[in-house]
Short mmCIF file of C-alpha atoms and ligand atoms in Angstrom, two decimals:
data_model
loop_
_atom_site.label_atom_id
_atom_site.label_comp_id
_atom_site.label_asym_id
_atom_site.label_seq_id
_atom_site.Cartn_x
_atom_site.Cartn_y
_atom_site.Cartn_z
CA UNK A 104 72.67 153.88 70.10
CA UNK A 105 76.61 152.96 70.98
CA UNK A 106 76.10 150.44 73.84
CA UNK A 107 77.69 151.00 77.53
CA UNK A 108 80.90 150.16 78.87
CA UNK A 109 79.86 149.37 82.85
CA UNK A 110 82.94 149.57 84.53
CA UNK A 111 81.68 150.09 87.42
CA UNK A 112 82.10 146.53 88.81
CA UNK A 113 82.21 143.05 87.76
CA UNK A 114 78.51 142.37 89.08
CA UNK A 115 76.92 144.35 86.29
CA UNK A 116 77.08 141.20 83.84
CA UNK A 117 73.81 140.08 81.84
CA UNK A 118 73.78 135.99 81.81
CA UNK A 119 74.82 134.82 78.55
CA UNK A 120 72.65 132.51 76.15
CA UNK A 121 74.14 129.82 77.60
CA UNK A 122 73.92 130.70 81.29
CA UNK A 123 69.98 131.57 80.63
CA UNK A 124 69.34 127.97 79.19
CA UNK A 125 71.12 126.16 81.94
CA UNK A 126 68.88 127.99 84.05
CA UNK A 127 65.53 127.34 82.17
CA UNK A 128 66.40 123.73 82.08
CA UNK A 129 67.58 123.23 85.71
CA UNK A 130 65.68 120.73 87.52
CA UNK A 131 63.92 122.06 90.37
CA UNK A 132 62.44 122.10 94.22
CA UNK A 133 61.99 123.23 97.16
CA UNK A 134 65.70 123.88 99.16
CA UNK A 135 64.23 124.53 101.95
CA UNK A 136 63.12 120.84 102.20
CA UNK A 137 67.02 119.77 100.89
CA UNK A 138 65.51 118.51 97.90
CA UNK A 139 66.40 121.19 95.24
CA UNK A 140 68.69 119.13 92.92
CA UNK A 141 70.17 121.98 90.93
CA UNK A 142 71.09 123.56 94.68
CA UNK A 143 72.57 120.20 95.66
CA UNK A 144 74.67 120.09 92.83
CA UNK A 145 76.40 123.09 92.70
CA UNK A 146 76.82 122.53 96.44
CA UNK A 147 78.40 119.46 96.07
CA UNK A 148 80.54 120.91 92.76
CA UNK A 149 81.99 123.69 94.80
CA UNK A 150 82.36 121.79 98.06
CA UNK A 151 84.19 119.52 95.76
CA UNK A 152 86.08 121.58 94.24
CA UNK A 153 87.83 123.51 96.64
CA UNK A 154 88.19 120.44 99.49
CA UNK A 155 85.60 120.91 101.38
CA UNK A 156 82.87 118.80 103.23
CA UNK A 157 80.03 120.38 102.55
CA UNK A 158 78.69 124.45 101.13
CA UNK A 159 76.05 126.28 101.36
CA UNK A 160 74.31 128.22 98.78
CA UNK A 161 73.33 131.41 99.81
CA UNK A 162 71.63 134.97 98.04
CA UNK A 163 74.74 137.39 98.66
CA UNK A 164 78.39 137.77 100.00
CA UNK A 165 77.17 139.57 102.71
CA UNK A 166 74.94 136.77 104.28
CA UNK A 167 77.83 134.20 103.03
CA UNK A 168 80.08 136.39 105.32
CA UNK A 169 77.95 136.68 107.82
CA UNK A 170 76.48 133.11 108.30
CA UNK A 171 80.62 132.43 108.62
CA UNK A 172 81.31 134.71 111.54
CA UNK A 173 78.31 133.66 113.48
CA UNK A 174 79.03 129.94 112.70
CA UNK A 175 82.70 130.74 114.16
CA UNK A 176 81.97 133.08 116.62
CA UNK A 177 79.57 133.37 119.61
CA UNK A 178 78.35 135.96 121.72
CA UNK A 179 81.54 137.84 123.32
CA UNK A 180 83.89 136.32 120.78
CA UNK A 181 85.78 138.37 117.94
CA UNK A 182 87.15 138.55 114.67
CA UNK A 183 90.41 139.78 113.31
CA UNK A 184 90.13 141.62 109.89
CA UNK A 185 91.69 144.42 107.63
CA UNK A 186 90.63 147.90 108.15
CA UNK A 187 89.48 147.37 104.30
CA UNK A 188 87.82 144.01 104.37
CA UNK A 189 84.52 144.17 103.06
CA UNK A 190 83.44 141.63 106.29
CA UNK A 191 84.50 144.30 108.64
CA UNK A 192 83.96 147.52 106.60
CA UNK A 193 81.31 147.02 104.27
CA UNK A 194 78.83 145.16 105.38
CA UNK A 195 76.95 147.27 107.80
CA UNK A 196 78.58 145.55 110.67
CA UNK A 197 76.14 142.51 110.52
CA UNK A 198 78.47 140.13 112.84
CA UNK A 199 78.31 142.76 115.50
CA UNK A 200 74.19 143.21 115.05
CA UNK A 201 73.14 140.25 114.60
CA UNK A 202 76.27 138.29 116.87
CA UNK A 203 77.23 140.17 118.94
CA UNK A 204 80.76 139.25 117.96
CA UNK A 205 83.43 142.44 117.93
CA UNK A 206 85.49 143.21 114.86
CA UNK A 207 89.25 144.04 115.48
CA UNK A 208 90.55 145.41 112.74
CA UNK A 209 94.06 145.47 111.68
CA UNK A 210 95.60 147.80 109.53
CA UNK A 211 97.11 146.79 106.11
CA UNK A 212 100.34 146.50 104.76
CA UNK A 213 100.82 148.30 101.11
CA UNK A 214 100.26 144.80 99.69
CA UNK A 215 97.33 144.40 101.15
CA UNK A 216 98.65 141.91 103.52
CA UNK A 217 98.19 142.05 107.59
CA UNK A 218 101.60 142.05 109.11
CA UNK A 219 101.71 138.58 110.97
CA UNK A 220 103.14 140.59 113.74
CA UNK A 221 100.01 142.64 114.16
CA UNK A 222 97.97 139.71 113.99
CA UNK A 223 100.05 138.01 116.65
CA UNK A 224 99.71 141.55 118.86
CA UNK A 225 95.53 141.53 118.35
CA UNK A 226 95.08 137.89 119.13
CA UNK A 227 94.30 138.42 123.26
CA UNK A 228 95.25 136.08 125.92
CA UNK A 229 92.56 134.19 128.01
CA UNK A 230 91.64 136.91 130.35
CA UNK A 231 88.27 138.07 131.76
CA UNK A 232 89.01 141.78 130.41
CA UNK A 233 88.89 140.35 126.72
CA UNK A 234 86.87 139.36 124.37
CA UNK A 235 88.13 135.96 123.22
CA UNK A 236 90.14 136.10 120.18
CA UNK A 237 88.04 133.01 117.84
CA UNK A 238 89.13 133.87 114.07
CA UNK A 239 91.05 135.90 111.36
CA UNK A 240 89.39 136.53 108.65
CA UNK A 241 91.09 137.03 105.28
CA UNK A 242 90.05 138.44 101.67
CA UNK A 243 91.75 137.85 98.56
CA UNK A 244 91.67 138.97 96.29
CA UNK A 245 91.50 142.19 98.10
CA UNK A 246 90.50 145.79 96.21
CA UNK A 247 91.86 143.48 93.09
CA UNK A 248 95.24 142.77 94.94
CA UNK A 249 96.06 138.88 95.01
CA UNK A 250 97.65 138.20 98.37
CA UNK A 251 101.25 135.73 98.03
CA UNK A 252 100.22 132.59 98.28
CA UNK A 253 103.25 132.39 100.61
CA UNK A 254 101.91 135.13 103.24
CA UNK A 255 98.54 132.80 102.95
CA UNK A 256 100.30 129.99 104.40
CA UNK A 257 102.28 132.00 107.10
CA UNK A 258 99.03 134.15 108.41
CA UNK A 259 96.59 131.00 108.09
CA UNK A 260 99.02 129.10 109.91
CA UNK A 261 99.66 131.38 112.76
CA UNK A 262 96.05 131.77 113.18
CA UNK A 263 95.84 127.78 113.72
CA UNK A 264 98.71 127.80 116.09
CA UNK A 265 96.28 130.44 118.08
CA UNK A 266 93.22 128.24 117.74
CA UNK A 267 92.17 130.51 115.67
CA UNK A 268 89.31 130.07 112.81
CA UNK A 269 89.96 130.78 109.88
CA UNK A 270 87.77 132.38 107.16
CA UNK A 271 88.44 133.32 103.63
CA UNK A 272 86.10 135.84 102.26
CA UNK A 273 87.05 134.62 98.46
CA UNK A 274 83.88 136.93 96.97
CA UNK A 275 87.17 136.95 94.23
CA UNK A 276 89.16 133.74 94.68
CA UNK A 277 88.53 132.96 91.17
CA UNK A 278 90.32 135.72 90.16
CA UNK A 279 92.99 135.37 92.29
CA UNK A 280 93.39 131.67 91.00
CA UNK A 281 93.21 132.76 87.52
CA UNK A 282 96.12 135.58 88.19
CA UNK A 283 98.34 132.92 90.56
CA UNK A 284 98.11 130.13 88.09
CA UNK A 285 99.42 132.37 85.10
CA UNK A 286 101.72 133.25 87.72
CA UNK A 287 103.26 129.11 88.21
CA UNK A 288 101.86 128.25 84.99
CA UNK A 289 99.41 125.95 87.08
CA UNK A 290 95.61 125.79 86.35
CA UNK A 291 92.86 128.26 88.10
CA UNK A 292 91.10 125.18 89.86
CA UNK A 293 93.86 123.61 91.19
CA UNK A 294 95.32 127.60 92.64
CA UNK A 295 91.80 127.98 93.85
CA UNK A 296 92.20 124.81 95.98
CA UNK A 297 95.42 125.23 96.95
CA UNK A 298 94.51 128.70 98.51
CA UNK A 299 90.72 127.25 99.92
CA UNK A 300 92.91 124.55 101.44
CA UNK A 301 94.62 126.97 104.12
CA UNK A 302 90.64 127.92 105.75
CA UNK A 303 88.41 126.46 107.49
CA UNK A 304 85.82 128.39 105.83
CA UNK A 305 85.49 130.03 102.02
CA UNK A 306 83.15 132.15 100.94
CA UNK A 307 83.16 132.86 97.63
CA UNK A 308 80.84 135.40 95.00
CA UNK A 309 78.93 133.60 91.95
CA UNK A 310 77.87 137.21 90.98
CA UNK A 311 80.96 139.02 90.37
CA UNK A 312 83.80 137.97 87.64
CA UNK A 313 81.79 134.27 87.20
CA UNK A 314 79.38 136.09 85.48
CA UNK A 315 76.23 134.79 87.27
CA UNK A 316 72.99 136.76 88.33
CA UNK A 317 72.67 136.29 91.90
CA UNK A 318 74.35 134.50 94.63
CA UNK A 319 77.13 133.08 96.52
CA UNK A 320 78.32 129.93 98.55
CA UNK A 321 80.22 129.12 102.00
CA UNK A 322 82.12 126.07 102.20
CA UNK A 323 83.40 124.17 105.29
CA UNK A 324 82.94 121.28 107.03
CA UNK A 325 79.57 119.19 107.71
CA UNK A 326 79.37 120.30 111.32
CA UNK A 327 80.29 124.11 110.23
CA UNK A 328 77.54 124.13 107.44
CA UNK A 329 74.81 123.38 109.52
CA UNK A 330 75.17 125.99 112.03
CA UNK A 331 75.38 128.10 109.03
CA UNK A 332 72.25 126.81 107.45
CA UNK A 333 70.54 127.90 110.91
CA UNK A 334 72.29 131.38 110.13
CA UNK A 335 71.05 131.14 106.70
CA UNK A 336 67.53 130.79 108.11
CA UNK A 337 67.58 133.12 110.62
CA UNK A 338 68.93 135.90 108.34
CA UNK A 339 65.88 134.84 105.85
CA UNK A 340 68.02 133.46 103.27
CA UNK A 341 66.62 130.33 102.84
CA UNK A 342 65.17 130.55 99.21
CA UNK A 343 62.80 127.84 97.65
CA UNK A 344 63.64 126.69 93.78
CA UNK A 345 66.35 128.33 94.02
CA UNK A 346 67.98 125.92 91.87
CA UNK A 347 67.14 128.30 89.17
CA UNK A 348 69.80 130.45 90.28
CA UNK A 349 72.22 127.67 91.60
CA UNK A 350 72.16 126.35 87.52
CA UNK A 351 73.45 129.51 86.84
CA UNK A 352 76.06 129.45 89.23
CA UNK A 353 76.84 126.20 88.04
CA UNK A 354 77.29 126.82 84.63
CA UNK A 355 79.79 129.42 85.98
CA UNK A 356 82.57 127.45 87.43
CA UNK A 357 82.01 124.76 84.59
CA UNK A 358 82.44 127.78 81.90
CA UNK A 359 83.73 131.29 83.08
CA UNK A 360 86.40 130.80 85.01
CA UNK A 361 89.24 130.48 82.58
CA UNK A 362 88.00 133.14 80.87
CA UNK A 363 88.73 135.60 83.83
CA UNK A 364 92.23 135.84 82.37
CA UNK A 365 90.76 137.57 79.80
CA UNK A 366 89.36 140.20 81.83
CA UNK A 367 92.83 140.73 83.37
CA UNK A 368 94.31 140.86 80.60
CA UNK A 369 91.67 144.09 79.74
CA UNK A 370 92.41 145.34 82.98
CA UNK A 371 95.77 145.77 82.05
CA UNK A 372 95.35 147.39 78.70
CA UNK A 373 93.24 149.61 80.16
CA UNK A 374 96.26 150.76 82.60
CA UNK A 375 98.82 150.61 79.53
CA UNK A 376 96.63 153.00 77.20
CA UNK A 377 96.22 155.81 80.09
CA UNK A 378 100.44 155.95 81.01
CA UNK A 379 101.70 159.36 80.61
CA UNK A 380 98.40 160.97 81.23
CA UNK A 381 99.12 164.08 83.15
CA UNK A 382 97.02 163.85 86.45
CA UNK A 383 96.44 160.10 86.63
CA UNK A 384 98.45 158.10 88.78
CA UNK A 385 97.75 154.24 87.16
CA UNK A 386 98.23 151.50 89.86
CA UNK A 387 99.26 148.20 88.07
CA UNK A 388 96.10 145.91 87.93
CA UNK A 389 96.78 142.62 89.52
CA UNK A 390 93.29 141.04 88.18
CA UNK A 391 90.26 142.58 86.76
CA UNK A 392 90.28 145.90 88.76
CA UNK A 393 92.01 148.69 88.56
CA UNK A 394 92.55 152.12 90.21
CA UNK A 395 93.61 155.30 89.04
CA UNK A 396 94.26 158.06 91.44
CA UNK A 397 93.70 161.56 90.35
CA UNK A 398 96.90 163.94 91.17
CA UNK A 399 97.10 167.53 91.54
CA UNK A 400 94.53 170.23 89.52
CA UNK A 401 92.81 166.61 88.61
CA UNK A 402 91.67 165.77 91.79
CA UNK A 403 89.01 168.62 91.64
CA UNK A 404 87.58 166.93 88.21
CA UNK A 405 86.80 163.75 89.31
CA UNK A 406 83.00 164.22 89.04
CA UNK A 407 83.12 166.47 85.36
CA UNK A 408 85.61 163.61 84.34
CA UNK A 409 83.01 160.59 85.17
CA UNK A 410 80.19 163.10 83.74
CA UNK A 411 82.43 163.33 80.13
CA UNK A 412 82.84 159.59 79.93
CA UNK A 413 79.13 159.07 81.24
CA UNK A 414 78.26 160.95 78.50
CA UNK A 415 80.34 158.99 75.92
CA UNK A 416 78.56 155.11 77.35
CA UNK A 417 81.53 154.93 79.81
CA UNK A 418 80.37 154.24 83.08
CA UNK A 419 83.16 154.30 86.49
CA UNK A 420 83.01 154.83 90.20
CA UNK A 421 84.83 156.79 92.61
CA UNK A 422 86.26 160.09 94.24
CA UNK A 423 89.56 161.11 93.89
CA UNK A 424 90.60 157.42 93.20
CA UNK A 425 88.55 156.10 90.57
CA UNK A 426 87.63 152.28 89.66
CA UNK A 427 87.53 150.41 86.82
CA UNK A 428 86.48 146.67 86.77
CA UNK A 429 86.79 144.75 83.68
CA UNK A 430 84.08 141.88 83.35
CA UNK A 431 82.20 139.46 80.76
CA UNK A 432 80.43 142.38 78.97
CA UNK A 433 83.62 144.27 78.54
CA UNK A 434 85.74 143.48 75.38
CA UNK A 435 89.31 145.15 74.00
CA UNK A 436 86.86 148.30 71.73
CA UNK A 437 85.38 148.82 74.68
CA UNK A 438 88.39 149.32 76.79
CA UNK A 439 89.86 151.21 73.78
CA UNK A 440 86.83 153.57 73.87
CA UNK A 441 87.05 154.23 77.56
CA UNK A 442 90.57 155.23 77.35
CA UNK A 443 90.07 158.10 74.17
CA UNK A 444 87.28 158.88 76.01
CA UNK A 445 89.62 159.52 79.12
CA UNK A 446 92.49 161.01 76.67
CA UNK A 447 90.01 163.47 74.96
CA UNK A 448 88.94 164.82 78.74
CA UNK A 449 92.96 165.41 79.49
CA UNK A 450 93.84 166.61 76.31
CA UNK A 451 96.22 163.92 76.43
C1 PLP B 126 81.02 141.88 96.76
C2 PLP B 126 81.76 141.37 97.91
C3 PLP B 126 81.11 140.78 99.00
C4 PLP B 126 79.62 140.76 99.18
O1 PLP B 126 78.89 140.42 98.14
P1 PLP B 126 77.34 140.83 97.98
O2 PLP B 126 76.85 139.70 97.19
O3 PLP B 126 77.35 142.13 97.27
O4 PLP B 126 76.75 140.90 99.34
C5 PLP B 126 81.88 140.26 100.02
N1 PLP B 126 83.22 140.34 99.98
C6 PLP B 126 83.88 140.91 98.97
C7 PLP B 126 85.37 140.93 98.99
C8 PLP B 126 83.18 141.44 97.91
O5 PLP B 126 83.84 142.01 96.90
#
């Protein structure tokens, strides 16, 4: 049998040899109790790594998110966010159940970007009609775009002359380090800290391009992270030897993060090999995801096209606008075989 190519997203990776015997040796207890050491460690590597005080290891994104906005944010407070954001749109509005805290969401610029001025005109005054402005949240990358590390400075630092919070949803901050740094011909880690450096708060995703089964971590300071362990708790998060999957994230950032240039680099063959394909509209891939729009008499084949490549071991998401995230498990024959595969269903 020809193996799969998931494109579907990054998080479909299998741990590596490697990863698996990190995680089988990983020293072990209860986290609950603090006294996991495998959870300390990758707390303290992370923390450490991006400037932080302290993180938090938690299962998913989603809880990472939302143990940020309820750490930030009380009752009768809100948020400002992209229309897009997964922390606004995609997560079942959690800070609004469980906090009580309103989103307002801000529309984005083509880059991805929230105009500062539209941040400026959400942020309310101090008036009993409102509720009271308390952070901007920001996401990068976002839908595979990396925001300029120049509009990072400007929003983040608008936001602070508010008295604003601010939160980075970084679920992908690896691989927008990765794409910056080839971009100054700097190194990932020191990008990723340069960009953690403008929040008070980063979450970011061990389970996406890292590679690593399960989990993600919030970083902030001391103070921060222990309201947020409370969050962590009362959202049931609170795992036991969970330093099983902590190793894993560990052996992550010590191993796959360099690599992720790799994966952009895939990203963009992938958009070089379908050019001139009647019916596809190729946007340039920034990192490791890319999206084709389907034009025309193409837009009513999007489901017979992602049947044809299903049925060739090429697995993609979407409607219209299709998605294609390169990953770990992906390598240049696979790409290669996604895009005849693609060809073949266009005649092209
Ligand atoms: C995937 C993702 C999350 C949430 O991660 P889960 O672990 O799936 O809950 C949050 N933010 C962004 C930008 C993501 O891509």
């Amino acid at each position: 049998m020809t193996t799969v190519i998931d494109l579907r997203s990054d998080t479909v990776t299998q741990p590596t040899a490697g990863m698996r015997a990190a995680m089988a040796a990983a020293p072990l207890g209860d986290d609950v109790f603090g006294d996991d050491p495998s959870v300390n460690a990758l707390q303290d590597k992370i923390a450490g790594l991006l400037g932080f005080e302290a993180a938090l290891f938690v299962p998913t994104g989603t809880q990472s998110n939302l143990c940020a906005i309820l750490s930030h944010c009380q009752r009768g407070d809100e948020y400002l966010v992209g229309q897009m954001a997964h922390c606004y749109r995609w997560e079942a509005g959690g800070g609004a159940v469980f906090g009580s805290v309103q989103p307002q969401p801000i529309s984005h610029q083509a880059d991805g970007t929230l105009a500062l001025a539209d941040i400026e005109a959400a942020i309310k005054p101090d008036d009993p009609h409102f509720a009271r402005s308390r952070m901007l949240a920001l996401e990068n990358t976002l839908g595979g775009k990396l925001l300029p590390m120049e509009y990072v400075e400007q929003a983040t630092t608008l936001a602070r002359n508010k008295g604003l919070n601010r939160h980075l949803d970084g679920a992908r901050l690896f691989n927008a380090a990765v794409a910056q740094a080839a971009k100054l011909g700097s190194d990932a880690k020191t990008e990723a800290r340069r960009i953690a450096g403008c929040f008070d708060s980063v979450s970011v995703c061990f389970s996406k391009g890292l590679g690593a089964p399960v989990g993600s971590a919030l970083c902030g300071s001391r103070d921060f992270i222990a309201r947020a362990r409370r969050v962590r708790k009362m959202a049931g998060g609170a795992m036991r030897q969970s330093g099983l999957l902590a190793a894993a994230a560990s052996y992550a950032l010590d191993h796959h993060v360099d690599r992720m240039a790799q994966d952009h680099q895939l990203a963009q063959r992938l958009a070089d090999g379908l050019q001139g394909v009647q019916g596809l509209q190729v946007e340039a891939p920034q990192t490791n995801i890319m999206f084709v729009d389907l034009t025309g008499e193409a837009r009513q084949q999007s489901q017979g096209l992602l049947d044809h490549l299903a049925a060739r071991g090429v697995l993609a998401t979407g409607l219209y606008r299709l998605r294609f995230a390169t990953h770990l498990d992906v390598d240049p024959a696979g790409v290669d075989r996604a895009v005849t595969a693609i060809r073949e269903f266009f005649k092209a």
